[in-house]
Amino acid sequence: MDCIFCKISVGEIPVELVHDGENVAAFNDLAPQAPTHILIVPKAHHANVGDLAIASPAVVGEMFQVAAALAAARGLDGYRTVFNTGESAGQSVFHAHLHL
Ligand code: 5GP
Ligand code: ZN
């Protein structure tokens, strides 16, 4: 499967990972919409967060733990997290990802 976020999360495409865990990776968005705009992804391929939640609910929780840790490490006093699901809702990469 030709999935850009699979390749990034396993290191096949070299980008700086700001988090690199067993199940979850995170990296800066290519086109940031805010001073901090990080994408947090499962290392396993799931097309969207609904599929991920069914297959691996603990990984969804882990993604939010990573978001909180990254925000704290950057000294943010608040942050927003977004999952877009489906093309009509703005999803353009069909590997589940949490925007921070
Ligand atoms: P979506 O629209 O699917 O919710 O979000 C996809 C996000 O992935 C967009 O914010 C876009 O800028 C980002 N993106 C797309 N391709 C790449 C890439 O190759 N590298 C990185 N770092 N971000 C990407
Ligand atoms: Zn993938």
PDB file of C-alpha atoms and ligand atoms in Angstrom:
ATOM      1  CA  MET A   1       0.000   0.000   0.000  1.00  0.00           C
ATOM      2  CA  ASP A   2       1.271   3.447  -0.916  1.00  0.00           C
ATOM      3  CA  CYS A   3       0.559   5.382   2.284  1.00  0.00           C
ATOM      4  CA  ILE A   4       2.659   8.448   3.079  1.00  0.00           C
ATOM      5  CA  PHE A   5       1.992   8.339   6.849  1.00  0.00           C
ATOM      6  CA  CYS A   6       2.910   4.612   7.020  1.00  0.00           C
ATOM      7  CA  LYS A   7       6.216   5.476   5.389  1.00  0.00           C
ATOM      8  CA  ILE A   8       6.866   8.454   7.676  1.00  0.00           C
ATOM      9  CA  SER A   9       5.856   6.680  10.904  1.00  0.00           C
ATOM     10  CA  VAL A  10       8.164   3.696  10.332  1.00  0.00           C
ATOM     11  CA  GLY A  11      11.068   5.880   9.167  1.00  0.00           C
ATOM     12  CA  GLU A  12      10.963   4.901   5.493  1.00  0.00           C
ATOM     13  CA  ILE A  13      10.655   8.602   4.587  1.00  0.00           C
ATOM     14  CA  PRO A  14      13.090  10.516   6.792  1.00  0.00           C
ATOM     15  CA  VAL A  15      11.362  13.306   8.694  1.00  0.00           C
ATOM     16  CA  GLU A  16      12.034  14.498  12.225  1.00  0.00           C
ATOM     17  CA  LEU A  17       9.772  12.524  14.545  1.00  0.00           C
ATOM     18  CA  VAL A  18       8.882  14.628  17.576  1.00  0.00           C
ATOM     19  CA  HIS A  19       7.581  11.425  19.191  1.00  0.00           C
ATOM     20  CA  ASP A  20       8.596   7.873  18.295  1.00  0.00           C
ATOM     21  CA  GLY A  21       6.910   5.225  20.437  1.00  0.00           C
ATOM     22  CA  GLU A  22       6.076   1.575  19.903  1.00  0.00           C
ATOM     23  CA  ASN A  23       2.544   2.310  18.678  1.00  0.00           C
ATOM     24  CA  VAL A  24       2.444   6.028  17.964  1.00  0.00           C
ATOM     25  CA  ALA A  25       4.625   8.544  16.111  1.00  0.00           C
ATOM     26  CA  ALA A  26       4.342  12.324  15.727  1.00  0.00           C
ATOM     27  CA  PHE A  27       5.824  14.833  13.303  1.00  0.00           C
ATOM     28  CA  ASN A  28       5.311  18.436  12.251  1.00  0.00           C
ATOM     29  CA  ASP A  29       2.638  19.147   9.643  1.00  0.00           C
ATOM     30  CA  LEU A  30       4.060  20.038   6.220  1.00  0.00           C
ATOM     31  CA  ALA A  31       1.703  23.023   5.938  1.00  0.00           C
ATOM     32  CA  PRO A  32       1.244  24.261   9.514  1.00  0.00           C
ATOM     33  CA  GLN A  33      -2.002  26.096  10.290  1.00  0.00           C
ATOM     34  CA  ALA A  34      -0.754  27.292  13.701  1.00  0.00           C
ATOM     35  CA  PRO A  35       2.618  27.954  15.417  1.00  0.00           C
ATOM     36  CA  THR A  36       2.385  24.393  16.753  1.00  0.00           C
ATOM     37  CA  HIS A  37       0.818  21.972  14.264  1.00  0.00           C
ATOM     38  CA  ILE A  38       1.808  18.382  14.886  1.00  0.00           C
ATOM     39  CA  LEU A  39       0.301  15.214  13.418  1.00  0.00           C
ATOM     40  CA  ILE A  40       0.058  12.252  15.794  1.00  0.00           C
ATOM     41  CA  VAL A  41      -0.393   8.916  14.026  1.00  0.00           C
ATOM     42  CA  PRO A  42      -0.680   5.218  14.861  1.00  0.00           C
ATOM     43  CA  LYS A  43       2.184   3.198  13.403  1.00  0.00           C
ATOM     44  CA  ALA A  44      -0.320   0.608  12.172  1.00  0.00           C
ATOM     45  CA  HIS A  45      -2.355   1.613   9.151  1.00  0.00           C
ATOM     46  CA  HIS A  46      -6.015   2.449   9.748  1.00  0.00           C
ATOM     47  CA  ALA A  47      -7.864   4.657   7.279  1.00  0.00           C
ATOM     48  CA  ASN A  48      -9.525   6.811   9.938  1.00  0.00           C
ATOM     49  CA  VAL A  49      -9.994   7.130  13.695  1.00  0.00           C
ATOM     50  CA  GLY A  50     -13.261   5.165  13.615  1.00  0.00           C
ATOM     51  CA  ASP A  51     -11.515   2.117  12.212  1.00  0.00           C
ATOM     52  CA  LEU A  52      -8.628   2.621  14.649  1.00  0.00           C
ATOM     53  CA  ALA A  53     -10.990   2.899  17.631  1.00  0.00           C
ATOM     54  CA  ILE A  54     -12.596  -0.428  16.740  1.00  0.00           C
ATOM     55  CA  ALA A  55      -9.298  -2.223  16.147  1.00  0.00           C
ATOM     56  CA  SER A  56      -7.138  -0.634  18.862  1.00  0.00           C
ATOM     57  CA  PRO A  57      -9.015   1.641  21.288  1.00  0.00           C
ATOM     58  CA  ALA A  58      -6.002   1.910  23.608  1.00  0.00           C
ATOM     59  CA  VAL A  59      -3.957   3.451  20.804  1.00  0.00           C
ATOM     60  CA  VAL A  60      -6.530   6.252  20.463  1.00  0.00           C
ATOM     61  CA  GLY A  61      -5.995   7.015  24.149  1.00  0.00           C
ATOM     62  CA  GLU A  62      -2.252   6.854  23.684  1.00  0.00           C
ATOM     63  CA  MET A  63      -2.486   9.428  20.876  1.00  0.00           C
ATOM     64  CA  PHE A  64      -4.186  11.866  23.266  1.00  0.00           C
ATOM     65  CA  GLN A  65      -1.528  11.142  25.914  1.00  0.00           C
ATOM     66  CA  VAL A  66       1.140  12.013  23.347  1.00  0.00           C
ATOM     67  CA  ALA A  67      -0.741  15.232  22.460  1.00  0.00           C
ATOM     68  CA  ALA A  68      -0.833  16.261  26.135  1.00  0.00           C
ATOM     69  CA  ALA A  69       2.862  15.446  26.614  1.00  0.00           C
ATOM     70  CA  LEU A  70       3.918  17.372  23.503  1.00  0.00           C
ATOM     71  CA  ALA A  71       1.817  20.385  24.516  1.00  0.00           C
ATOM     72  CA  ALA A  72       3.287  20.316  28.029  1.00  0.00           C
ATOM     73  CA  ALA A  73       6.841  19.974  26.689  1.00  0.00           C
ATOM     74  CA  ARG A  74       6.263  23.066  24.554  1.00  0.00           C
ATOM     75  CA  GLY A  75       4.805  25.031  27.451  1.00  0.00           C
ATOM     76  CA  LEU A  76       1.460  25.533  25.704  1.00  0.00           C
ATOM     77  CA  ASP A  77      -1.222  26.786  28.085  1.00  0.00           C
ATOM     78  CA  GLY A  78      -3.952  25.364  25.852  1.00  0.00           C
ATOM     79  CA  TYR A  79      -4.288  23.285  22.727  1.00  0.00           C
ATOM     80  CA  ARG A  80      -6.831  21.953  20.254  1.00  0.00           C
ATOM     81  CA  THR A  81      -6.998  18.402  18.890  1.00  0.00           C
ATOM     82  CA  VAL A  82      -8.868  17.426  15.706  1.00  0.00           C
ATOM     83  CA  PHE A  83      -9.562  14.242  13.780  1.00  0.00           C
ATOM     84  CA  ASN A  84     -11.062  14.779  10.330  1.00  0.00           C
ATOM     85  CA  THR A  85     -12.929  11.677   9.166  1.00  0.00           C
ATOM     86  CA  GLY A  86     -13.980  11.326   5.535  1.00  0.00           C
ATOM     87  CA  GLU A  87     -13.332  13.468   2.499  1.00  0.00           C
ATOM     88  CA  SER A  88     -16.473  15.568   3.079  1.00  0.00           C
ATOM     89  CA  ALA A  89     -15.127  16.505   6.534  1.00  0.00           C
ATOM     90  CA  GLY A  90     -11.753  17.562   5.184  1.00  0.00           C
ATOM     91  CA  GLN A  91      -9.746  14.353   5.531  1.00  0.00           C
ATOM     92  CA  SER A  92      -7.110  14.265   2.786  1.00  0.00           C
ATOM     93  CA  VAL A  93      -4.716  11.597   4.065  1.00  0.00           C
ATOM     94  CA  PHE A  94      -6.410   8.274   4.721  1.00  0.00           C
ATOM     95  CA  HIS A  95      -4.174   7.085   7.558  1.00  0.00           C
ATOM     96  CA  ALA A  96      -5.698   8.114  10.893  1.00  0.00           C
ATOM     97  CA  HIS A  97      -4.037  11.229  12.350  1.00  0.00           C
ATOM     98  CA  LEU A  98      -4.718  13.568  15.227  1.00  0.00           C
ATOM     99  CA  HIS A  99      -3.975  17.245  14.557  1.00  0.00           C
ATOM    100  CA  LEU A 100      -2.429  19.026  17.574  1.00  0.00           C
TER     101      LEU A 100
HETATM  102  P1  5GP B   1      -6.294  15.974   6.869  1.00  0.00           P
HETATM  103  O1  5GP B   1      -6.739  17.001   5.875  1.00  0.00           O
HETATM  104  O2  5GP B   1      -6.299  14.589   6.263  1.00  0.00           O
HETATM  105  O3  5GP B   1      -7.032  16.018   8.190  1.00  0.00           O
HETATM  106  O4  5GP B   1      -4.810  16.339   7.248  1.00  0.00           O
HETATM  107  C1  5GP B   1      -3.723  15.967   6.473  1.00  0.00           C
HETATM  108  C2  5GP B   1      -2.575  16.828   6.912  1.00  0.00           C
HETATM  109  O5  5GP B   1      -1.385  16.191   6.484  1.00  0.00           O
HETATM  110  C3  5GP B   1      -2.571  18.234   6.313  1.00  0.00           C
HETATM  111  O6  5GP B   1      -2.554  19.185   7.366  1.00  0.00           O
HETATM  112  C4  5GP B   1      -1.293  18.269   5.468  1.00  0.00           C
HETATM  113  O7  5GP B   1      -0.656  19.511   5.541  1.00  0.00           O
HETATM  114  C5  5GP B   1      -0.464  17.163   6.075  1.00  0.00           C
HETATM  115  N1  5GP B   1       0.428  16.467   5.156  1.00  0.00           N
HETATM  116  C6  5GP B   1       0.126  15.950   3.940  1.00  0.00           C
HETATM  117  N2  5GP B   1       1.184  15.344   3.390  1.00  0.00           N
HETATM  118  C7  5GP B   1       2.202  15.462   4.298  1.00  0.00           C
HETATM  119  C8  5GP B   1       3.552  15.034   4.298  1.00  0.00           C
HETATM  120  O8  5GP B   1       4.051  14.403   3.361  1.00  0.00           O
HETATM  121  N3  5GP B   1       4.296  15.349   5.394  1.00  0.00           N
HETATM  122  C9  5GP B   1       3.768  16.034   6.458  1.00  0.00           C
HETATM  123  N4  5GP B   1       4.591  16.287   7.477  1.00  0.00           N
HETATM  124  N5  5GP B   1       2.489  16.449   6.478  1.00  0.00           N
HETATM  125  C10 5GP B   1       1.709  16.179   5.417  1.00  0.00           C
HETATM  126 ZN    ZN B   2      -0.858   4.204   6.445  1.00  0.00          ZN
END
